[in-house]
mmCIF file of C-alpha atoms and ligand atoms in Angstrom:
data_model
loop_
_atom_site.group_PDB
_atom_site.id
_atom_site.type_symbol
_atom_site.label_atom_id
_atom_site.label_comp_id
_atom_site.label_asym_id
_atom_site.label_seq_id
_atom_site.Cartn_x
_atom_site.Cartn_y
_atom_site.Cartn_z
ATOM 1 C CA MET A 16 -10.960 8.721 10.836
ATOM 2 C CA PRO A 17 -12.293 7.475 14.186
ATOM 3 C CA GLU A 18 -10.022 4.984 15.905
ATOM 4 C CA ASN A 19 -11.402 1.444 16.170
ATOM 5 C CA SER A 20 -12.624 0.769 19.676
ATOM 6 C CA ILE A 21 -9.837 -1.102 21.442
ATOM 7 C CA ASP A 22 -10.901 -0.715 25.056
ATOM 8 C CA HIS A 23 -12.092 -4.302 25.246
ATOM 9 C CA ILE A 24 -8.928 -5.856 23.812
ATOM 10 C CA ASP A 25 -6.566 -7.923 25.930
ATOM 11 C CA PHE A 26 -3.465 -7.506 23.756
ATOM 12 C CA GLU A 27 -1.488 -10.326 25.347
ATOM 13 C CA ASP A 28 -4.322 -12.696 24.504
ATOM 14 C CA LEU A 29 -4.782 -11.148 21.058
ATOM 15 C CA ASN A 30 -1.122 -11.605 20.157
ATOM 16 C CA LYS A 31 -1.400 -15.288 21.089
ATOM 17 C CA ARG A 32 -4.387 -15.582 18.760
ATOM 18 C CA SER A 33 -2.724 -13.814 15.828
ATOM 19 C CA ILE A 34 -2.189 -16.020 12.776
ATOM 20 C CA SER A 35 1.291 -14.522 12.472
ATOM 21 C CA PRO A 36 3.845 -12.869 14.754
ATOM 22 C CA HIS A 37 5.286 -9.389 14.347
ATOM 23 C CA ILE A 38 8.458 -9.844 12.345
ATOM 24 C CA ILE A 39 10.042 -6.479 13.228
ATOM 25 C CA THR A 40 9.820 -5.310 16.829
ATOM 26 C CA HIS A 41 12.650 -2.772 17.312
ATOM 27 C CA LEU A 42 10.884 -0.173 15.108
ATOM 28 C CA TYR A 43 7.300 0.406 14.092
ATOM 29 C CA THR A 44 6.825 -0.517 10.444
ATOM 30 C CA ALA A 45 3.802 -0.565 8.134
ATOM 31 C CA ASP A 46 2.599 -0.786 4.521
ATOM 32 C CA PRO A 47 5.088 -3.571 3.639
ATOM 33 C CA SER A 48 5.951 -3.936 -0.051
ATOM 34 C CA ALA A 49 7.762 -7.241 -0.498
ATOM 35 C CA HIS A 50 9.874 -8.404 -3.442
ATOM 36 C CA VAL A 51 12.294 -11.241 -4.059
ATOM 37 C CA PHE A 52 15.672 -10.026 -5.316
ATOM 38 C CA ASP A 53 18.682 -12.366 -5.679
ATOM 39 C CA GLY A 54 16.771 -15.160 -3.927
ATOM 40 C CA LYS A 55 16.104 -13.106 -0.782
ATOM 41 C CA ILE A 56 12.956 -11.389 0.426
ATOM 42 C CA TYR A 57 13.265 -7.610 0.659
ATOM 43 C CA ILE A 58 10.644 -5.585 2.510
ATOM 44 C CA TYR A 59 10.106 -1.876 1.849
ATOM 45 C CA PRO A 60 7.773 -0.580 4.581
ATOM 46 C CA SER A 61 6.809 2.782 5.991
ATOM 47 C CA HIS A 62 8.744 3.608 9.176
ATOM 48 C CA ASP A 63 6.146 4.707 11.715
ATOM 49 C CA ILE A 64 7.078 7.226 14.383
ATOM 50 C CA ASP A 65 5.226 9.258 16.956
ATOM 51 C CA ALA A 66 6.081 12.810 15.927
ATOM 52 C CA GLY A 67 3.443 14.254 18.224
ATOM 53 C CA ASP A 68 1.105 15.401 15.443
ATOM 54 C CA ALA A 69 -2.556 15.358 16.459
ATOM 55 C CA PHE A 70 -4.797 12.608 15.134
ATOM 56 C CA ASP A 71 -7.099 13.800 12.341
ATOM 57 C CA ASP A 72 -9.154 12.469 9.454
ATOM 58 C CA LEU A 73 -6.510 13.419 6.924
ATOM 59 C CA GLY A 74 -3.789 11.326 8.546
ATOM 60 C CA SER A 75 -1.577 14.164 9.840
ATOM 61 C CA HIS A 76 -0.433 11.809 12.615
ATOM 62 C CA PHE A 77 1.293 9.650 9.969
ATOM 63 C CA ALA A 78 4.358 11.897 10.066
ATOM 64 C CA MET A 79 7.024 9.505 8.844
ATOM 65 C CA GLU A 80 10.473 10.869 7.949
ATOM 66 C CA ASP A 81 12.529 8.041 6.502
ATOM 67 C CA TYR A 82 12.601 4.513 5.111
ATOM 68 C CA HIS A 83 14.488 1.445 6.326
ATOM 69 C CA VAL A 84 14.838 -1.637 4.113
ATOM 70 C CA PHE A 85 14.649 -5.132 5.612
ATOM 71 C CA SER A 86 15.657 -8.525 4.220
ATOM 72 C CA MET A 87 15.046 -12.174 5.024
ATOM 73 C CA GLU A 88 16.981 -15.197 3.754
ATOM 74 C CA ASP A 89 13.871 -17.329 4.132
ATOM 75 C CA ILE A 90 10.231 -16.811 5.035
ATOM 76 C CA ASP A 91 10.754 -17.764 8.688
ATOM 77 C CA SER A 92 14.299 -16.503 9.201
ATOM 78 C CA THR A 93 15.263 -13.456 11.233
ATOM 79 C CA VAL A 94 14.770 -10.090 9.626
ATOM 80 C CA LYS A 95 17.807 -7.923 8.927
ATOM 81 C CA ASP A 96 17.410 -4.149 9.226
ATOM 82 C CA HIS A 97 19.695 -2.470 6.667
ATOM 83 C CA GLY A 98 19.235 0.948 8.269
ATOM 84 C CA ILE A 99 18.097 4.237 6.776
ATOM 85 C CA ALA A 100 17.799 3.957 2.996
ATOM 86 C CA LEU A 101 16.338 7.416 2.379
ATOM 87 C CA HIS A 102 15.486 10.395 4.629
ATOM 88 C CA VAL A 103 13.084 13.228 3.820
ATOM 89 C CA ASP A 104 15.861 15.755 4.551
ATOM 90 C CA ASN A 105 17.652 14.469 1.455
ATOM 91 C CA VAL A 106 14.665 14.861 -0.865
ATOM 92 C CA LYS A 107 14.690 18.412 -2.242
ATOM 93 C CA TRP A 108 11.043 18.566 -3.242
ATOM 94 C CA ALA A 109 9.529 16.773 -0.196
ATOM 95 C CA GLU A 110 8.615 18.387 3.103
ATOM 96 C CA LYS A 111 7.013 15.596 5.125
ATOM 97 C CA GLN A 112 4.910 12.439 5.422
ATOM 98 C CA MET A 113 6.953 9.716 3.739
ATOM 99 C CA TRP A 114 4.031 7.310 3.305
ATOM 100 C CA ALA A 115 3.807 3.815 1.819
ATOM 101 C CA PRO A 116 6.692 3.072 -0.588
ATOM 102 C CA ASP A 117 7.490 0.352 -3.098
ATOM 103 C CA ALA A 118 10.654 -0.712 -4.933
ATOM 104 C CA ASN A 119 11.692 -2.576 -8.028
ATOM 105 C CA GLU A 120 14.773 -3.641 -9.949
ATOM 106 C CA LYS A 121 15.791 -3.045 -13.545
ATOM 107 C CA ASP A 122 19.100 -3.901 -15.233
ATOM 108 C CA GLY A 123 20.917 -4.284 -11.920
ATOM 109 C CA LYS A 124 19.693 -0.975 -10.435
ATOM 110 C CA TYR A 125 17.122 -0.601 -7.688
ATOM 111 C CA TYR A 126 14.401 2.005 -7.566
ATOM 112 C CA LEU A 127 12.526 3.199 -4.496
ATOM 113 C CA PHE A 128 9.158 4.808 -5.242
ATOM 114 C CA PHE A 129 7.652 6.909 -2.475
ATOM 115 C CA PRO A 130 4.912 9.467 -1.809
ATOM 116 C CA ALA A 131 5.486 12.584 0.260
ATOM 117 C CA LYS A 132 3.937 16.000 0.670
ATOM 118 C CA ASP A 133 5.689 18.816 -1.177
ATOM 119 C CA TYR A 134 6.101 22.304 0.304
ATOM 120 C CA LYS A 135 2.595 23.238 -0.878
ATOM 121 C CA GLY A 136 1.033 20.348 1.078
ATOM 122 C CA VAL A 137 0.340 18.313 -2.077
ATOM 123 C CA PHE A 138 1.181 14.600 -2.193
ATOM 124 C CA ARG A 139 3.493 13.704 -5.090
ATOM 125 C CA ILE A 140 5.385 10.531 -5.918
ATOM 126 C CA GLY A 141 9.166 10.457 -6.147
ATOM 127 C CA VAL A 142 11.848 8.012 -7.253
ATOM 128 C CA ALA A 143 15.243 7.317 -5.708
ATOM 129 C CA VAL A 144 17.900 5.078 -7.271
ATOM 130 C CA GLY A 145 20.411 2.707 -5.680
ATOM 131 C CA GLU A 146 23.002 0.099 -6.602
ATOM 132 C CA ASN A 147 21.701 -2.468 -4.098
ATOM 133 C CA PRO A 148 18.248 -3.633 -3.022
ATOM 134 C CA GLU A 149 18.812 -2.294 0.473
ATOM 135 C CA GLY A 150 19.888 1.128 -0.752
ATOM 136 C CA PRO A 151 21.003 3.740 0.056
ATOM 137 C CA PHE A 152 18.888 5.467 -2.572
ATOM 138 C CA THR A 153 19.612 8.793 -4.229
ATOM 139 C CA PRO A 154 16.426 10.757 -4.876
ATOM 140 C CA MET A 155 15.661 12.694 -8.024
ATOM 141 C CA ASP A 156 15.440 16.482 -7.543
ATOM 142 C CA LYS A 157 11.778 16.563 -8.589
ATOM 143 C CA PRO A 158 8.809 14.235 -8.178
ATOM 144 C CA ILE A 159 7.584 12.242 -11.173
ATOM 145 C CA GLU A 160 6.041 14.704 -13.646
ATOM 146 C CA GLY A 161 2.254 14.359 -13.523
ATOM 147 C CA SER A 162 2.264 12.291 -10.308
ATOM 148 C CA PHE A 163 -0.223 12.875 -7.506
ATOM 149 C CA SER A 164 -1.734 11.174 -4.436
ATOM 150 C CA ILE A 165 -0.111 8.260 -2.577
ATOM 151 C CA ASP A 166 0.791 4.571 -2.313
ATOM 152 C CA PRO A 167 2.797 3.777 -5.449
ATOM 153 C CA ALA A 168 3.143 0.086 -6.330
ATOM 154 C CA VAL A 169 5.313 -0.791 -9.309
ATOM 155 C CA TYR A 170 4.566 -4.082 -11.019
ATOM 156 C CA LYS A 171 6.980 -5.680 -13.500
ATOM 157 C CA ASP A 172 5.119 -7.628 -16.149
ATOM 158 C CA ASP A 173 6.531 -10.770 -17.765
ATOM 159 C CA ASN A 174 7.376 -8.826 -20.946
ATOM 160 C CA GLY A 175 9.639 -6.444 -19.018
ATOM 161 C CA GLU A 176 7.226 -3.495 -18.927
ATOM 162 C CA TYR A 177 6.752 -1.733 -15.566
ATOM 163 C CA TYR A 178 3.484 -0.180 -14.414
ATOM 164 C CA MET A 179 2.887 2.111 -11.465
ATOM 165 C CA TYR A 180 -0.454 1.843 -9.639
ATOM 166 C CA PHE A 181 -1.247 4.599 -7.178
ATOM 167 C CA GLY A 182 -3.895 6.648 -5.386
ATOM 168 C CA GLY A 183 -5.701 6.971 -2.107
ATOM 169 C CA ILE A 184 -8.770 8.908 -0.973
ATOM 170 C CA TRP A 185 -9.270 11.042 2.183
ATOM 171 C CA GLY A 186 -5.734 11.963 3.423
ATOM 172 C CA GLY A 187 -4.332 10.561 0.180
ATOM 173 C CA GLN A 188 -5.968 13.510 -1.671
ATOM 174 C CA LEU A 189 -7.249 11.578 -4.715
ATOM 175 C CA GLN A 190 -10.612 13.352 -4.412
ATOM 176 C CA ARG A 191 -8.866 16.701 -4.883
ATOM 177 C CA TRP A 192 -7.772 15.751 -8.414
ATOM 178 C CA ARG A 193 -11.196 15.071 -9.939
ATOM 179 C CA ASN A 194 -10.754 17.782 -12.583
ATOM 180 C CA GLY A 195 -7.159 16.856 -13.332
ATOM 181 C CA VAL A 196 -5.787 19.751 -11.256
ATOM 182 C CA PHE A 197 -5.349 19.967 -7.495
ATOM 183 C CA ASN A 198 -8.304 21.486 -5.649
ATOM 184 C CA PRO A 199 -6.669 23.665 -2.957
ATOM 185 C CA ASN A 200 -9.907 24.307 -1.012
ATOM 186 C CA ASN A 201 -8.853 24.148 2.635
ATOM 187 C CA SER A 202 -11.670 21.874 3.803
ATOM 188 C CA THR A 203 -10.428 19.341 6.340
ATOM 189 C CA SER A 204 -13.392 17.023 5.888
ATOM 190 C CA PRO A 205 -12.187 13.637 4.591
ATOM 191 C CA ILE A 206 -15.312 13.304 2.484
ATOM 192 C CA ALA A 207 -15.240 16.749 0.869
ATOM 193 C CA PHE A 208 -15.012 16.427 -2.937
ATOM 194 C CA LEU A 209 -15.893 12.715 -2.946
ATOM 195 C CA PRO A 210 -18.689 11.422 -5.231
ATOM 196 C CA ASN A 211 -22.137 10.845 -3.726
ATOM 197 C CA ASP A 212 -22.862 7.335 -2.465
ATOM 198 C CA ASP A 213 -24.900 6.449 -5.576
ATOM 199 C CA GLU A 214 -22.174 7.596 -7.974
ATOM 200 C CA PRO A 215 -19.197 5.489 -9.104
ATOM 201 C CA ALA A 216 -16.396 5.412 -6.552
ATOM 202 C CA LEU A 217 -13.134 7.187 -7.252
ATOM 203 C CA LEU A 218 -10.651 4.907 -8.952
ATOM 204 C CA PRO A 219 -6.937 4.292 -8.542
ATOM 205 C CA PHE A 220 -4.605 5.121 -11.429
ATOM 206 C CA VAL A 221 -2.048 3.210 -13.494
ATOM 207 C CA ALA A 222 0.696 4.428 -15.819
ATOM 208 C CA LYS A 223 3.350 2.540 -17.756
ATOM 209 C CA MET A 224 6.817 3.669 -16.644
ATOM 210 C CA SER A 225 9.507 5.101 -18.909
ATOM 211 C CA ASP A 226 12.480 2.868 -19.789
ATOM 212 C CA ASP A 227 14.606 4.460 -17.059
ATOM 213 C CA LEU A 228 11.774 4.064 -14.480
ATOM 214 C CA LEU A 229 12.111 7.731 -13.535
ATOM 215 C CA GLU A 230 8.974 9.081 -15.227
ATOM 216 C CA PHE A 231 5.568 8.033 -16.502
ATOM 217 C CA ALA A 232 5.645 6.951 -20.149
ATOM 218 C CA GLU A 233 1.990 7.939 -20.551
ATOM 219 C CA LYS A 234 -0.762 9.933 -18.895
ATOM 220 C CA PRO A 235 -2.062 7.958 -15.901
ATOM 221 C CA ARG A 236 -5.397 6.244 -16.558
ATOM 222 C CA GLU A 237 -8.079 5.080 -14.186
ATOM 223 C CA VAL A 238 -8.171 1.447 -13.074
ATOM 224 C CA GLN A 239 -11.766 0.254 -13.298
ATOM 225 C CA ILE A 240 -13.069 -2.082 -10.578
ATOM 226 C CA LEU A 241 -16.345 -3.689 -11.613
ATOM 227 C CA ASP A 242 -19.054 -5.532 -9.723
ATOM 228 C CA GLU A 243 -20.627 -8.872 -10.728
ATOM 229 C CA LYS A 244 -22.867 -7.045 -13.237
ATOM 230 C CA GLY A 245 -19.933 -5.329 -14.915
ATOM 231 C CA LYS A 246 -20.772 -1.930 -13.354
ATOM 232 C CA LEU A 247 -18.273 0.289 -11.557
ATOM 233 C CA LEU A 248 -18.406 -0.104 -7.774
ATOM 234 C CA LEU A 249 -20.272 2.764 -6.158
ATOM 235 C CA ALA A 250 -18.840 5.317 -3.745
ATOM 236 C CA GLY A 251 -21.299 4.154 -1.073
ATOM 237 C CA ASP A 252 -20.160 0.538 -1.366
ATOM 238 C CA ASN A 253 -17.627 1.094 1.411
ATOM 239 C CA GLU A 254 -16.921 -2.592 1.984
ATOM 240 C CA ARG A 255 -15.727 -3.077 -1.619
ATOM 241 C CA ARG A 256 -14.722 0.224 -3.169
ATOM 242 C CA PHE A 257 -11.093 1.322 -3.528
ATOM 243 C CA PHE A 258 -9.641 3.489 -0.752
ATOM 244 C CA GLU A 259 -5.805 3.097 -0.937
ATOM 245 C CA ALA A 260 -2.939 0.545 -0.968
ATOM 246 C CA ALA A 261 -2.988 -0.689 -4.577
ATOM 247 C CA TRP A 262 -0.964 -3.822 -5.378
ATOM 248 C CA VAL A 263 -0.792 -6.060 -8.454
ATOM 249 C CA HIS A 264 0.453 -9.618 -8.784
ATOM 250 C CA LYS A 265 -0.040 -12.277 -11.428
ATOM 251 C CA TYR A 266 -1.297 -15.776 -10.727
ATOM 252 C CA ASN A 267 -1.958 -18.385 -13.412
ATOM 253 C CA GLY A 268 -1.808 -15.738 -16.146
ATOM 254 C CA LYS A 269 -4.396 -13.426 -14.507
ATOM 255 C CA TYR A 270 -3.721 -10.008 -13.010
ATOM 256 C CA TYR A 271 -4.853 -9.605 -9.403
ATOM 257 C CA PHE A 272 -5.460 -6.016 -8.311
ATOM 258 C CA SER A 273 -5.679 -5.821 -4.504
ATOM 259 C CA TYR A 274 -6.332 -2.803 -2.292
ATOM 260 C CA SER A 275 -7.595 -1.523 1.042
ATOM 261 C CA THR A 276 -11.176 -0.373 1.621
ATOM 262 C CA GLY A 277 -9.918 2.114 4.245
ATOM 263 C CA ASP A 278 -12.806 3.059 6.512
ATOM 264 C CA THR A 279 -14.182 -0.519 6.450
ATOM 265 C CA HIS A 280 -10.673 -1.965 6.952
ATOM 266 C CA PHE A 281 -10.682 -4.838 4.442
ATOM 267 C CA ILE A 282 -8.030 -5.934 1.956
ATOM 268 C CA CYS A 283 -9.976 -6.877 -1.192
ATOM 269 C CA TYR A 284 -9.082 -8.006 -4.689
ATOM 270 C CA ALA A 285 -10.335 -7.980 -8.251
ATOM 271 C CA ILE A 286 -9.104 -9.973 -11.262
ATOM 272 C CA GLY A 287 -8.363 -8.825 -14.829
ATOM 273 C CA ASP A 288 -6.768 -9.948 -18.065
ATOM 274 C CA ASN A 289 -4.235 -7.179 -18.569
ATOM 275 C CA PRO A 290 -2.351 -4.652 -16.432
ATOM 276 C CA TYR A 291 -4.774 -1.822 -17.210
ATOM 277 C CA GLY A 292 -7.881 -3.752 -16.223
ATOM 278 C CA PRO A 293 -10.816 -3.612 -16.000
ATOM 279 C CA PHE A 294 -10.712 -5.770 -12.872
ATOM 280 C CA SER A 295 -13.746 -7.687 -11.618
ATOM 281 C CA TYR A 296 -14.274 -7.669 -7.868
ATOM 282 C CA LYS A 297 -13.788 -11.143 -6.363
ATOM 283 C CA GLY A 298 -13.670 -10.861 -2.577
ATOM 284 C CA LYS A 299 -11.731 -10.182 0.594
ATOM 285 C CA ILE A 300 -8.190 -11.313 1.279
ATOM 286 C CA LEU A 301 -7.895 -10.055 4.868
ATOM 287 C CA ASN A 302 -10.524 -9.180 7.434
ATOM 288 C CA PRO A 303 -9.944 -6.118 9.656
ATOM 289 C CA VAL A 304 -6.853 -5.994 11.837
ATOM 290 C CA VAL A 305 -6.345 -4.009 15.032
ATOM 291 C CA GLY A 306 -5.674 -0.423 13.993
ATOM 292 C CA TRP A 307 -7.393 1.843 11.481
ATOM 293 C CA THR A 308 -5.347 1.188 8.362
ATOM 294 C CA SER A 309 -4.796 -2.039 6.491
ATOM 295 C CA HIS A 310 -2.130 -2.202 3.796
ATOM 296 C CA HIS A 311 -0.412 -5.162 2.218
ATOM 297 C CA SER A 312 1.603 -6.684 -0.589
ATOM 298 C CA ILE A 313 1.524 -10.164 -2.098
ATOM 299 C CA CYS A 314 4.653 -12.012 -3.095
ATOM 300 C CA GLU A 315 5.595 -15.531 -4.220
ATOM 301 C CA PHE A 316 8.574 -17.177 -2.550
ATOM 302 C CA LYS A 317 9.727 -20.755 -3.132
ATOM 303 C CA GLY A 318 6.407 -21.757 -4.692
ATOM 304 C CA LYS A 319 4.170 -20.372 -1.923
ATOM 305 C CA TRP A 320 2.255 -17.115 -1.848
ATOM 306 C CA TYR A 321 2.430 -14.709 1.078
ATOM 307 C CA LEU A 322 0.509 -11.688 2.290
ATOM 308 C CA PHE A 323 2.692 -9.048 3.919
ATOM 309 C CA TYR A 324 0.487 -6.819 6.086
ATOM 310 C CA HIS A 325 0.465 -4.868 9.327
ATOM 311 C CA ASP A 326 -1.558 -4.309 12.460
ATOM 312 C CA SER A 327 -1.324 -2.033 15.506
ATOM 313 C CA SER A 328 -1.280 -4.745 18.167
ATOM 314 C CA LEU A 329 2.399 -4.297 19.138
ATOM 315 C CA SER A 330 1.633 -0.673 20.116
ATOM 316 C CA LYS A 331 -1.586 -1.834 21.829
ATOM 317 C CA GLY A 332 -3.766 -0.226 19.208
ATOM 318 C CA VAL A 333 -2.047 3.083 18.402
ATOM 319 C CA THR A 334 -3.259 3.843 14.871
ATOM 320 C CA HIS A 335 -0.019 5.292 13.531
ATOM 321 C CA LEU A 336 2.357 2.825 15.246
ATOM 322 C CA ARG A 337 2.016 -0.364 13.252
ATOM 323 C CA SER A 338 4.030 -3.551 12.807
ATOM 324 C CA VAL A 339 4.585 -5.849 9.848
ATOM 325 C CA LYS A 340 3.396 -9.462 9.716
ATOM 326 C CA ILE A 341 3.389 -12.260 7.122
ATOM 327 C CA ALA A 342 0.723 -14.899 6.437
ATOM 328 C CA GLU A 343 0.509 -17.520 3.702
ATOM 329 C CA ILE A 344 -2.417 -17.166 1.309
ATOM 330 C CA GLN A 345 -4.214 -20.022 -0.443
ATOM 331 C CA TYR A 346 -5.994 -20.080 -3.806
ATOM 332 C CA ASP A 347 -8.792 -22.476 -4.656
ATOM 333 C CA GLU A 348 -8.984 -24.329 -7.996
ATOM 334 C CA ASP A 349 -10.726 -21.296 -9.573
ATOM 335 C CA GLY A 350 -7.933 -18.970 -8.510
ATOM 336 C CA LEU A 351 -9.999 -17.351 -5.753
ATOM 337 C CA ILE A 352 -8.155 -16.351 -2.588
ATOM 338 C CA LYS A 353 -9.332 -17.731 0.749
ATOM 339 C CA THR A 354 -10.141 -14.871 3.160
ATOM 340 C CA LEU A 355 -7.731 -14.679 6.092
ATOM 341 C CA GLU A 356 -9.057 -14.010 9.591
ATOM 342 C CA PRO A 357 -6.096 -12.242 11.268
ATOM 343 C CA TYR A 358 -6.759 -13.590 14.774
ATOM 344 C CA ASN A 359 -8.082 -17.024 15.719
ATOM 345 C CA ASP A 360 -11.400 -16.968 17.577
ATOM 346 C CA PHE A 361 -11.396 -13.173 17.633
ATOM 347 C CA SER A 362 -12.903 -10.657 15.293
ATOM 348 C CA ILE A 363 -12.735 -6.892 15.642
ATOM 349 C CA LEU A 364 -15.854 -6.489 13.482
HETATM 350 O O1 LIG B 1 1.210 4.770 6.169
HETATM 351 C C1 LIG B 1 0.510 5.930 5.793
HETATM 352 C C2 LIG B 1 -0.697 5.572 5.028
HETATM 353 O O2 LIG B 1 -1.547 4.758 5.829
HETATM 354 C C3 LIG B 1 -0.458 4.745 3.803
HETATM 355 O O3 LIG B 1 0.071 5.451 2.721
HETATM 356 C C4 LIG B 1 -1.807 4.195 3.618
HETATM 357 O O4 LIG B 1 -1.906 3.162 2.682
HETATM 358 C C5 LIG B 1 -2.159 3.769 5.016
HETATM 359 O O5 LIG B 1 -1.599 2.523 5.350
#
């Protein structure tokens, strides 16, 4: 996971060119999952810290320990920090690395979904329950049965069914589950166990949630992402294939599956007709930001659509110290999303 070259960047100038300001500056925050609850925007991000762990290709430097929840009365109002909503010390099964979370509401209760490494070093996905959108959340004693990898995103469909999308390659360990069981080989290469470039890329997973949102209601299935010929994207198609950061939203009756391409730093999307897919690749939503990771959510508020994302410009390019931003997205008459360039007159490509 080489860091993007940042030596040439004048960060004061870059921040002036950014299409959106940092909305949270007293903490480092990343991977923002945004939802509207009770007419307010709630943001569930990762809380980035510098725990001193060395940078490596498996993301050991992303050593987050807790989650804060943030809310906004309006899209341009100040952001309220509601404080610690869940800490790893209170999660019996989790040892470390509280990575990108999501949340959702059902019947007046709020559910925080989060990945973390268990005491065997395996990423699992847990659930914590609260009475309010801002938490605090009480975690279940065990992770979701049959869960693995990272970056849960829980989408509520119009018929009241909830689906969890998840998965991430490299540090997210998806490639270690190719046979349905965890491959404990101690290789530290991020590309060990991945398909060859001319083979189909690894796919994210989706599972319908149980009525109480605490378990999967079915065995997770792969989410197919197809090219213009209806073929699965290939592992060597690094600018389009899935890496991590799954998100689903619905626009004009179609399901939009968006995700990060990781090592090529794009946020891309594909469109399908039902929550399970298949999804046909359509294009890029966000070009690369400063920092290695790119991770987002998409949320409608007062009739406009917004991309919640992050970059590392507040920390002057430190990969694991990121900050959340918001930008409006636009659809054309065919429902295609216009690609956002994160900085005016400046590209890190
Ligand atoms: O924040 C830690 C990890 O970095 C997330 O889980 C990934 O999506 C990437 O943003």
